[in-house]
Amino acid sequence: MSGESGEGGSSAVRNGIIAGTGCGCLLSPLALAGTLVVVVILGGFGVLLAPLIALYLLFHGGGGSPPSQADADQSLGIFQGDGKGQLDTSTVPADLVDPIQKAGELCGAIGPIVIASQIEKESGFNSALVGPNGEKGLSQLPPDVFTQYGKDDDGNGKTSALDAKDSIMAQGRYLCELAKQGQQMIDDGEVDRSDGDGTTNSVLDLALAGYDVGMDAVRAARGVPQTNEAQGYVLAIRAQFAKYQGIGAPPSGATPGVTPAPTPTATSTATATSSTPTAA
């Protein structure tokens, strides 16, 4: 898809959302479903759908004034950006602010809002979550990956993926390593710079896809693999950037972000230990 058609599609989606909220009511799930069908028909799971996802997740919280053109433009810019904006600390549990900030400062390619957005996608901020293949904790790293990148970052005498700080810092180290590999692939000409399907094959996109499907799959595809899993993973994380940058507050009493339920195959060993702040 050409850049011109992508820009036009983004504008159409943005303007449609603004128009749909003109009565002061946020876009309903039914209206969203209808819009998604139109977008999928027109543009596939690509540039048109991505901004819609971002804006819906940003503004679906209920109540308040409808989003303005400026809000929509800002949200789209953040969605399409490098994820290096400043974290709004009120959007994450207070006890996780420090490790999220520190993990987002380990390398120049990964920022705190990327860390927070990925935690939401991986575990819904449930520090006790155990995945179907032994992934544990907030960041859901495979056991062998956590063994390589995990340290006793909280200083409690043990290294555990169920310790929030240990998990988050391991996540940051691993993402930085994936970003380093992604940059090397770009430098060596092993990556197509744009896949034309919603992601740009930036260093960040490559790192996020590598976290989800493995860097070997990314290398074989010369970028983010053209699969629903890989493309959807990158887009879903990007869709949270504006929220964690503080653009559009969640409704009063909400959990951090739009906390998803664990997957049906995952189990929880205990109640999550992280506190849940009330959005300002």
PDB file of C-alpha atoms in Angstrom:
ATOM      1  CA  MET A   1       0.000   0.000   0.000  1.00  0.00           C
ATOM      2  CA  SER A   2       1.422   3.399  -0.934  1.00  0.00           C
ATOM      3  CA  GLY A   3       2.150   6.075   1.630  1.00  0.00           C
ATOM      4  CA  GLU A   4      -0.502   8.302   0.079  1.00  0.00           C
ATOM      5  CA  SER A   5      -3.269   5.743   0.464  1.00  0.00           C
ATOM      6  CA  GLY A   6      -2.097   4.938   4.004  1.00  0.00           C
ATOM      7  CA  GLU A   7      -2.291   8.600   4.966  1.00  0.00           C
ATOM      8  CA  GLY A   8      -5.726   8.921   3.449  1.00  0.00           C
ATOM      9  CA  GLY A   9      -6.899   5.803   5.249  1.00  0.00           C
ATOM     10  CA  SER A  10      -5.568   7.081   8.562  1.00  0.00           C
ATOM     11  CA  SER A  11      -7.357  10.385   8.062  1.00  0.00           C
ATOM     12  CA  ALA A  12     -10.595   8.643   7.182  1.00  0.00           C
ATOM     13  CA  VAL A  13     -10.460   6.458  10.270  1.00  0.00           C
ATOM     14  CA  ARG A  14      -9.510   9.391  12.485  1.00  0.00           C
ATOM     15  CA  ASN A  15     -12.260  11.594  11.101  1.00  0.00           C
ATOM     16  CA  GLY A  16     -14.783   8.784  11.359  1.00  0.00           C
ATOM     17  CA  ILE A  17     -14.040   8.292  15.027  1.00  0.00           C
ATOM     18  CA  ILE A  18     -14.310  12.003  15.727  1.00  0.00           C
ATOM     19  CA  ALA A  19     -17.600  12.189  13.851  1.00  0.00           C
ATOM     20  CA  GLY A  20     -18.904   9.129  15.639  1.00  0.00           C
ATOM     21  CA  THR A  21     -18.210  10.724  18.998  1.00  0.00           C
ATOM     22  CA  GLY A  22     -19.668  14.108  18.134  1.00  0.00           C
ATOM     23  CA  CYS A  23     -22.743  13.532  20.280  1.00  0.00           C
ATOM     24  CA  GLY A  24     -20.540  13.267  23.366  1.00  0.00           C
ATOM     25  CA  CYS A  25     -20.833   9.449  23.484  1.00  0.00           C
ATOM     26  CA  LEU A  26     -17.805   7.289  22.803  1.00  0.00           C
ATOM     27  CA  LEU A  27     -17.797   4.821  19.967  1.00  0.00           C
ATOM     28  CA  SER A  28     -19.944   1.845  20.870  1.00  0.00           C
ATOM     29  CA  PRO A  29     -18.708  -1.737  20.440  1.00  0.00           C
ATOM     30  CA  LEU A  30     -21.379  -2.277  17.777  1.00  0.00           C
ATOM     31  CA  ALA A  31     -20.297   0.786  15.834  1.00  0.00           C
ATOM     32  CA  LEU A  32     -16.677  -0.248  16.243  1.00  0.00           C
ATOM     33  CA  ALA A  33     -17.418  -3.704  14.871  1.00  0.00           C
ATOM     34  CA  GLY A  34     -19.062  -2.192  11.827  1.00  0.00           C
ATOM     35  CA  THR A  35     -16.156   0.150  11.280  1.00  0.00           C
ATOM     36  CA  LEU A  36     -13.686  -2.715  11.619  1.00  0.00           C
ATOM     37  CA  VAL A  37     -15.491  -4.656   8.897  1.00  0.00           C
ATOM     38  CA  VAL A  38     -15.278  -1.676   6.550  1.00  0.00           C
ATOM     39  CA  VAL A  39     -11.629  -1.107   7.370  1.00  0.00           C
ATOM     40  CA  VAL A  40     -10.707  -4.748   6.896  1.00  0.00           C
ATOM     41  CA  ILE A  41     -12.481  -4.808   3.537  1.00  0.00           C
ATOM     42  CA  LEU A  42     -10.773  -1.620   2.380  1.00  0.00           C
ATOM     43  CA  GLY A  43      -7.321  -2.076   3.766  1.00  0.00           C
ATOM     44  CA  GLY A  44      -6.822  -5.512   5.274  1.00  0.00           C
ATOM     45  CA  PHE A  45      -4.976  -5.930   8.562  1.00  0.00           C
ATOM     46  CA  GLY A  46      -2.729  -3.026   7.770  1.00  0.00           C
ATOM     47  CA  VAL A  47      -2.235   0.681   7.939  1.00  0.00           C
ATOM     48  CA  LEU A  48      -5.963   1.459   8.145  1.00  0.00           C
ATOM     49  CA  LEU A  49      -6.768  -0.962  10.927  1.00  0.00           C
ATOM     50  CA  ALA A  50      -3.812  -0.037  13.101  1.00  0.00           C
ATOM     51  CA  PRO A  51      -4.811   3.576  13.787  1.00  0.00           C
ATOM     52  CA  LEU A  52      -8.372   2.483  14.459  1.00  0.00           C
ATOM     53  CA  ILE A  53      -7.181   0.037  17.072  1.00  0.00           C
ATOM     54  CA  ALA A  54      -5.004   2.706  18.648  1.00  0.00           C
ATOM     55  CA  LEU A  55      -7.722   5.304  18.820  1.00  0.00           C
ATOM     56  CA  TYR A  56     -10.389   2.895  20.017  1.00  0.00           C
ATOM     57  CA  LEU A  57      -8.216   1.654  22.858  1.00  0.00           C
ATOM     58  CA  LEU A  58      -7.417   5.235  23.751  1.00  0.00           C
ATOM     59  CA  PHE A  59     -10.945   6.619  23.804  1.00  0.00           C
ATOM     60  CA  HIS A  60     -13.255   3.717  24.623  1.00  0.00           C
ATOM     61  CA  GLY A  61     -13.128   4.264  28.380  1.00  0.00           C
ATOM     62  CA  GLY A  62     -16.491   6.015  28.655  1.00  0.00           C
ATOM     63  CA  GLY A  63     -17.606   9.459  29.801  1.00  0.00           C
ATOM     64  CA  GLY A  64     -16.093  12.852  29.226  1.00  0.00           C
ATOM     65  CA  SER A  65     -15.723  14.924  26.088  1.00  0.00           C
ATOM     66  CA  PRO A  66     -15.300  13.368  22.654  1.00  0.00           C
ATOM     67  CA  PRO A  67     -11.766  13.287  21.230  1.00  0.00           C
ATOM     68  CA  SER A  68     -10.725  16.321  19.231  1.00  0.00           C
ATOM     69  CA  GLN A  69      -8.890  16.386  15.926  1.00  0.00           C
ATOM     70  CA  ALA A  70      -5.743  17.334  17.851  1.00  0.00           C
ATOM     71  CA  ASP A  71      -6.200  14.367  20.227  1.00  0.00           C
ATOM     72  CA  ALA A  72      -6.596  12.007  17.298  1.00  0.00           C
ATOM     73  CA  ASP A  73      -3.566  13.407  15.495  1.00  0.00           C
ATOM     74  CA  GLN A  74      -1.448  13.191  18.641  1.00  0.00           C
ATOM     75  CA  SER A  75      -2.543   9.624  19.309  1.00  0.00           C
ATOM     76  CA  LEU A  76      -1.726   8.556  15.769  1.00  0.00           C
ATOM     77  CA  GLY A  77       1.669  10.214  15.959  1.00  0.00           C
ATOM     78  CA  ILE A  78       2.501   8.380  19.178  1.00  0.00           C
ATOM     79  CA  PHE A  79       1.194   5.092  17.767  1.00  0.00           C
ATOM     80  CA  GLN A  80       3.464   5.412  14.750  1.00  0.00           C
ATOM     81  CA  GLY A  81       6.447   6.702  16.747  1.00  0.00           C
ATOM     82  CA  ASP A  82       9.470   5.113  18.380  1.00  0.00           C
ATOM     83  CA  GLY A  83       7.905   4.485  21.800  1.00  0.00           C
ATOM     84  CA  LYS A  84      10.363   6.771  23.574  1.00  0.00           C
ATOM     85  CA  GLY A  85       7.837   9.166  25.085  1.00  0.00           C
ATOM     86  CA  GLN A  86       7.769   9.921  28.800  1.00  0.00           C
ATOM     87  CA  LEU A  87       5.871   7.437  30.939  1.00  0.00           C
ATOM     88  CA  ASP A  88       2.856   8.818  32.807  1.00  0.00           C
ATOM     89  CA  THR A  89       3.555   7.161  36.145  1.00  0.00           C
ATOM     90  CA  SER A  90      -0.121   7.290  37.163  1.00  0.00           C
ATOM     91  CA  THR A  91      -0.938   4.700  34.479  1.00  0.00           C
ATOM     92  CA  VAL A  92       1.024   1.857  36.103  1.00  0.00           C
ATOM     93  CA  PRO A  93       1.004   0.392  39.632  1.00  0.00           C
ATOM     94  CA  ALA A  94       3.048   2.561  41.977  1.00  0.00           C
ATOM     95  CA  ASP A  95       5.354  -0.307  42.987  1.00  0.00           C
ATOM     96  CA  LEU A  96       6.252  -0.934  39.340  1.00  0.00           C
ATOM     97  CA  VAL A  97       7.137   2.630  38.351  1.00  0.00           C
ATOM     98  CA  ASP A  98      10.809   2.312  39.303  1.00  0.00           C
ATOM     99  CA  PRO A  99      11.584  -0.994  37.521  1.00  0.00           C
ATOM    100  CA  ILE A 100       9.618   0.051  34.437  1.00  0.00           C
ATOM    101  CA  GLN A 101      11.555   3.307  34.277  1.00  0.00           C
ATOM    102  CA  LYS A 102      14.883   1.544  34.798  1.00  0.00           C
ATOM    103  CA  ALA A 103      14.154  -1.193  32.257  1.00  0.00           C
ATOM    104  CA  GLY A 104      13.247   1.513  29.746  1.00  0.00           C
ATOM    105  CA  GLU A 105      16.611   3.207  30.249  1.00  0.00           C
ATOM    106  CA  LEU A 106      18.801   0.163  29.577  1.00  0.00           C
ATOM    107  CA  CYS A 107      19.277   1.050  25.902  1.00  0.00           C
ATOM    108  CA  GLY A 108      18.341   3.802  23.502  1.00  0.00           C
ATOM    109  CA  ALA A 109      15.999   1.669  21.410  1.00  0.00           C
ATOM    110  CA  ILE A 110      13.503   0.820  24.178  1.00  0.00           C
ATOM    111  CA  GLY A 111      11.638   3.297  26.377  1.00  0.00           C
ATOM    112  CA  PRO A 112       9.500   2.907  29.522  1.00  0.00           C
ATOM    113  CA  ILE A 113       6.186   3.151  27.675  1.00  0.00           C
ATOM    114  CA  VAL A 114       7.254   0.195  25.539  1.00  0.00           C
ATOM    115  CA  ILE A 115       7.974  -1.801  28.679  1.00  0.00           C
ATOM    116  CA  ALA A 116       4.613  -0.894  30.240  1.00  0.00           C
ATOM    117  CA  SER A 117       2.675  -1.571  27.045  1.00  0.00           C
ATOM    118  CA  GLN A 118       4.304  -4.949  26.636  1.00  0.00           C
ATOM    119  CA  ILE A 119       3.605  -5.950  30.241  1.00  0.00           C
ATOM    120  CA  GLU A 120      -0.067  -5.243  29.658  1.00  0.00           C
ATOM    121  CA  LYS A 121      -0.042  -7.411  26.540  1.00  0.00           C
ATOM    122  CA  GLU A 122       1.908 -10.247  28.149  1.00  0.00           C
ATOM    123  CA  SER A 123       0.302 -10.547  31.582  1.00  0.00           C
ATOM    124  CA  GLY A 124      -2.248  -7.816  32.223  1.00  0.00           C
ATOM    125  CA  PHE A 125      -0.006  -6.717  35.134  1.00  0.00           C
ATOM    126  CA  ASN A 126      -0.547 -10.043  36.886  1.00  0.00           C
ATOM    127  CA  SER A 127       2.811 -10.794  38.500  1.00  0.00           C
ATOM    128  CA  ALA A 128       1.734 -14.332  39.439  1.00  0.00           C
ATOM    129  CA  LEU A 129       0.652 -15.426  35.955  1.00  0.00           C
ATOM    130  CA  VAL A 130       2.047 -18.740  34.705  1.00  0.00           C
ATOM    131  CA  GLY A 131       1.799 -19.458  30.993  1.00  0.00           C
ATOM    132  CA  PRO A 132       1.173 -22.774  29.240  1.00  0.00           C
ATOM    133  CA  ASN A 133       4.840 -23.319  28.427  1.00  0.00           C
ATOM    134  CA  GLY A 134       6.274 -22.301  31.775  1.00  0.00           C
ATOM    135  CA  GLU A 135       6.422 -18.561  31.184  1.00  0.00           C
ATOM    136  CA  LYS A 136       6.097 -16.771  34.489  1.00  0.00           C
ATOM    137  CA  GLY A 137       5.426 -13.349  35.869  1.00  0.00           C
ATOM    138  CA  LEU A 138       4.744  -9.933  34.450  1.00  0.00           C
ATOM    139  CA  SER A 139       6.884 -10.266  31.354  1.00  0.00           C
ATOM    140  CA  GLN A 140       6.122 -13.922  30.493  1.00  0.00           C
ATOM    141  CA  LEU A 141       9.622 -14.742  29.297  1.00  0.00           C
ATOM    142  CA  PRO A 142      10.265 -18.383  28.364  1.00  0.00           C
ATOM    143  CA  PRO A 143      12.184 -20.120  31.174  1.00  0.00           C
ATOM    144  CA  ASP A 144      15.404 -20.451  29.175  1.00  0.00           C
ATOM    145  CA  VAL A 145      15.333 -16.773  28.212  1.00  0.00           C
ATOM    146  CA  PHE A 146      14.719 -15.691  31.794  1.00  0.00           C
ATOM    147  CA  THR A 147      17.610 -17.887  32.954  1.00  0.00           C
ATOM    148  CA  GLN A 148      19.869 -16.005  30.552  1.00  0.00           C
ATOM    149  CA  TYR A 149      18.675 -12.469  31.253  1.00  0.00           C
ATOM    150  CA  GLY A 150      17.247 -12.638  34.774  1.00  0.00           C
ATOM    151  CA  LYS A 151      19.123 -11.327  37.813  1.00  0.00           C
ATOM    152  CA  ASP A 152      18.317 -10.687  41.461  1.00  0.00           C
ATOM    153  CA  ASP A 153      17.345  -7.111  40.713  1.00  0.00           C
ATOM    154  CA  ASP A 154      15.199  -6.692  43.823  1.00  0.00           C
ATOM    155  CA  GLY A 155      18.024  -7.877  46.094  1.00  0.00           C
ATOM    156  CA  ASN A 156      15.948 -10.468  47.957  1.00  0.00           C
ATOM    157  CA  GLY A 157      18.539 -13.217  47.574  1.00  0.00           C
ATOM    158  CA  LYS A 158      16.851 -15.082  44.737  1.00  0.00           C
ATOM    159  CA  THR A 159      16.294 -14.648  41.025  1.00  0.00           C
ATOM    160  CA  SER A 160      12.681 -15.354  40.136  1.00  0.00           C
ATOM    161  CA  ALA A 161      10.430 -14.484  37.210  1.00  0.00           C
ATOM    162  CA  LEU A 162       7.626 -14.166  39.770  1.00  0.00           C
ATOM    163  CA  ASP A 163       9.470 -11.256  41.389  1.00  0.00           C
ATOM    164  CA  ALA A 164       8.191  -8.170  39.608  1.00  0.00           C
ATOM    165  CA  LYS A 165      11.496  -6.299  39.400  1.00  0.00           C
ATOM    166  CA  ASP A 166      13.458  -9.381  38.318  1.00  0.00           C
ATOM    167  CA  SER A 167      10.906 -10.027  35.570  1.00  0.00           C
ATOM    168  CA  ILE A 168      10.766  -6.462  34.271  1.00  0.00           C
ATOM    169  CA  MET A 169      14.517  -5.940  34.209  1.00  0.00           C
ATOM    170  CA  ALA A 170      14.999  -9.256  32.392  1.00  0.00           C
ATOM    171  CA  GLN A 171      12.392  -8.086  29.893  1.00  0.00           C
ATOM    172  CA  GLY A 172      14.339  -4.875  29.337  1.00  0.00           C
ATOM    173  CA  ARG A 173      17.654  -6.660  28.868  1.00  0.00           C
ATOM    174  CA  TYR A 174      16.134  -9.121  26.414  1.00  0.00           C
ATOM    175  CA  LEU A 175      14.390  -6.394  24.403  1.00  0.00           C
ATOM    176  CA  CYS A 176      17.638  -4.456  24.198  1.00  0.00           C
ATOM    177  CA  GLU A 177      19.444  -7.523  22.900  1.00  0.00           C
ATOM    178  CA  LEU A 178      16.693  -8.094  20.328  1.00  0.00           C
ATOM    179  CA  ALA A 179      16.909  -4.440  19.305  1.00  0.00           C
ATOM    180  CA  LYS A 180      20.661  -4.803  18.886  1.00  0.00           C
ATOM    181  CA  GLN A 181      20.129  -7.819  16.633  1.00  0.00           C
ATOM    182  CA  GLY A 182      17.429  -5.964  14.714  1.00  0.00           C
ATOM    183  CA  GLN A 183      19.705  -2.973  14.122  1.00  0.00           C
ATOM    184  CA  GLN A 184      22.435  -5.312  12.869  1.00  0.00           C
ATOM    185  CA  MET A 185      19.967  -6.925  10.465  1.00  0.00           C
ATOM    186  CA  ILE A 186      19.026  -3.498   9.131  1.00  0.00           C
ATOM    187  CA  ASP A 187      22.684  -2.476   8.782  1.00  0.00           C
ATOM    188  CA  ASP A 188      23.449  -5.706   6.919  1.00  0.00           C
ATOM    189  CA  GLY A 189      20.542  -5.235   4.509  1.00  0.00           C
ATOM    190  CA  GLU A 190      18.688  -8.283   5.813  1.00  0.00           C
ATOM    191  CA  VAL A 191      15.434  -6.406   6.385  1.00  0.00           C
ATOM    192  CA  ASP A 192      12.897  -4.921   4.005  1.00  0.00           C
ATOM    193  CA  ARG A 193      12.473  -1.408   5.391  1.00  0.00           C
ATOM    194  CA  SER A 194       8.666  -1.401   5.114  1.00  0.00           C
ATOM    195  CA  ASP A 195       6.330  -4.356   4.860  1.00  0.00           C
ATOM    196  CA  GLY A 196       3.363  -2.272   3.673  1.00  0.00           C
ATOM    197  CA  ASP A 197       1.039  -3.990   6.138  1.00  0.00           C
ATOM    198  CA  GLY A 198       0.907  -1.727   9.154  1.00  0.00           C
ATOM    199  CA  THR A 199       4.417  -1.949  10.572  1.00  0.00           C
ATOM    200  CA  THR A 200       7.609  -0.322   9.346  1.00  0.00           C
ATOM    201  CA  ASN A 201      10.214  -2.918  10.267  1.00  0.00           C
ATOM    202  CA  SER A 202      11.843  -0.363  12.542  1.00  0.00           C
ATOM    203  CA  VAL A 203      14.288  -1.548  15.167  1.00  0.00           C
ATOM    204  CA  LEU A 204      11.454  -1.438  17.703  1.00  0.00           C
ATOM    205  CA  ASP A 205       9.092  -3.458  15.515  1.00  0.00           C
ATOM    206  CA  LEU A 206      11.766  -6.080  14.914  1.00  0.00           C
ATOM    207  CA  ALA A 207      12.520  -6.352  18.631  1.00  0.00           C
ATOM    208  CA  LEU A 208       8.851  -6.714  19.587  1.00  0.00           C
ATOM    209  CA  ALA A 209       8.252  -9.324  16.900  1.00  0.00           C
ATOM    210  CA  GLY A 210      11.388 -11.177  17.988  1.00  0.00           C
ATOM    211  CA  TYR A 211      10.075 -11.252  21.562  1.00  0.00           C
ATOM    212  CA  ASP A 212       6.847 -12.840  20.341  1.00  0.00           C
ATOM    213  CA  VAL A 213       7.869 -15.244  17.575  1.00  0.00           C
ATOM    214  CA  GLY A 214      11.653 -15.395  17.841  1.00  0.00           C
ATOM    215  CA  MET A 215      14.371 -13.574  15.935  1.00  0.00           C
ATOM    216  CA  ASP A 216      14.946 -16.503  13.580  1.00  0.00           C
ATOM    217  CA  ALA A 217      11.395 -16.072  12.282  1.00  0.00           C
ATOM    218  CA  VAL A 218      11.964 -12.321  11.900  1.00  0.00           C
ATOM    219  CA  ARG A 219      15.185 -12.894   9.999  1.00  0.00           C
ATOM    220  CA  ALA A 220      13.575 -15.474   7.720  1.00  0.00           C
ATOM    221  CA  ALA A 221      10.737 -13.070   6.925  1.00  0.00           C
ATOM    222  CA  ARG A 222      13.117 -10.131   6.370  1.00  0.00           C
ATOM    223  CA  GLY A 223      11.118  -8.196   8.926  1.00  0.00           C
ATOM    224  CA  VAL A 224       8.001  -8.628  11.032  1.00  0.00           C
ATOM    225  CA  PRO A 225       6.467 -11.883   9.717  1.00  0.00           C
ATOM    226  CA  GLN A 226       3.292 -11.456   7.672  1.00  0.00           C
ATOM    227  CA  THR A 227       1.191 -13.427  10.136  1.00  0.00           C
ATOM    228  CA  ASN A 228      -1.726 -12.378  12.302  1.00  0.00           C
ATOM    229  CA  GLU A 229       0.225 -13.377  15.403  1.00  0.00           C
ATOM    230  CA  ALA A 230       3.350 -11.334  14.723  1.00  0.00           C
ATOM    231  CA  GLN A 231       1.641  -8.341  13.110  1.00  0.00           C
ATOM    232  CA  GLY A 232      -1.098  -8.302  15.746  1.00  0.00           C
ATOM    233  CA  TYR A 233       1.433  -8.448  18.588  1.00  0.00           C
ATOM    234  CA  VAL A 234       3.372  -5.428  17.369  1.00  0.00           C
ATOM    235  CA  LEU A 235       0.233  -3.410  16.623  1.00  0.00           C
ATOM    236  CA  ALA A 236      -1.416  -4.288  19.950  1.00  0.00           C
ATOM    237  CA  ILE A 237       1.597  -3.007  21.887  1.00  0.00           C
ATOM    238  CA  ARG A 238       1.871   0.139  19.801  1.00  0.00           C
ATOM    239  CA  ALA A 239      -1.825   0.763  20.392  1.00  0.00           C
ATOM    240  CA  GLN A 240      -1.105   1.278  24.103  1.00  0.00           C
ATOM    241  CA  PHE A 241       1.668   3.861  23.703  1.00  0.00           C
ATOM    242  CA  ALA A 242      -0.555   6.940  23.897  1.00  0.00           C
ATOM    243  CA  LYS A 243      -2.296   5.668  27.016  1.00  0.00           C
ATOM    244  CA  TYR A 244       0.956   5.092  28.911  1.00  0.00           C
ATOM    245  CA  GLN A 245       2.198   8.473  27.752  1.00  0.00           C
ATOM    246  CA  GLY A 246      -0.854   9.945  29.473  1.00  0.00           C
ATOM    247  CA  ILE A 247      -2.891  10.887  26.407  1.00  0.00           C
ATOM    248  CA  GLY A 248      -6.466  10.090  27.386  1.00  0.00           C
ATOM    249  CA  ALA A 249      -6.966   9.036  30.991  1.00  0.00           C
ATOM    250  CA  PRO A 250      -8.779   5.759  31.743  1.00  0.00           C
ATOM    251  CA  PRO A 251     -12.078   6.025  33.623  1.00  0.00           C
ATOM    252  CA  SER A 252     -12.012   6.496  37.383  1.00  0.00           C
ATOM    253  CA  GLY A 253     -11.344   3.257  39.240  1.00  0.00           C
ATOM    254  CA  ALA A 254      -9.887   1.478  36.209  1.00  0.00           C
ATOM    255  CA  THR A 255      -7.019  -0.946  36.469  1.00  0.00           C
ATOM    256  CA  PRO A 256      -3.747   0.166  34.829  1.00  0.00           C
ATOM    257  CA  GLY A 257      -4.498   0.254  31.150  1.00  0.00           C
ATOM    258  CA  VAL A 258      -7.124  -1.984  29.648  1.00  0.00           C
ATOM    259  CA  THR A 259      -6.072  -5.059  31.547  1.00  0.00           C
ATOM    260  CA  PRO A 260      -6.877  -8.153  29.474  1.00  0.00           C
ATOM    261  CA  ALA A 261      -7.936 -11.430  31.017  1.00  0.00           C
ATOM    262  CA  PRO A 262      -5.273 -14.170  30.958  1.00  0.00           C
ATOM    263  CA  THR A 263      -5.423 -16.540  28.034  1.00  0.00           C
ATOM    264  CA  PRO A 264      -7.557 -19.665  28.584  1.00  0.00           C
ATOM    265  CA  THR A 265      -4.455 -21.864  28.766  1.00  0.00           C
ATOM    266  CA  ALA A 266      -2.746 -19.765  31.396  1.00  0.00           C
ATOM    267  CA  THR A 267      -3.122 -20.210  35.114  1.00  0.00           C
ATOM    268  CA  SER A 268      -2.303 -18.028  38.072  1.00  0.00           C
ATOM    269  CA  THR A 269      -0.430 -19.334  41.085  1.00  0.00           C
ATOM    270  CA  ALA A 270      -1.692 -16.593  43.352  1.00  0.00           C
ATOM    271  CA  THR A 271      -3.368 -13.242  43.442  1.00  0.00           C
ATOM    272  CA  ALA A 272      -1.258 -10.572  41.737  1.00  0.00           C
ATOM    273  CA  THR A 273       0.895  -8.690  44.213  1.00  0.00           C
ATOM    274  CA  SER A 274       1.038  -5.424  42.304  1.00  0.00           C
ATOM    275  CA  SER A 275      -1.085  -2.581  43.546  1.00  0.00           C
ATOM    276  CA  THR A 276      -3.678  -1.082  41.242  1.00  0.00           C
ATOM    277  CA  PRO A 277      -3.848   2.719  41.273  1.00  0.00           C
ATOM    278  CA  THR A 278      -6.926   4.740  40.565  1.00  0.00           C
ATOM    279  CA  ALA A 279      -6.476   6.756  37.409  1.00  0.00           C
ATOM    280  CA  ALA A 280      -6.214  10.458  37.947  1.00  0.00           C
TER     281      ALA A 280
END
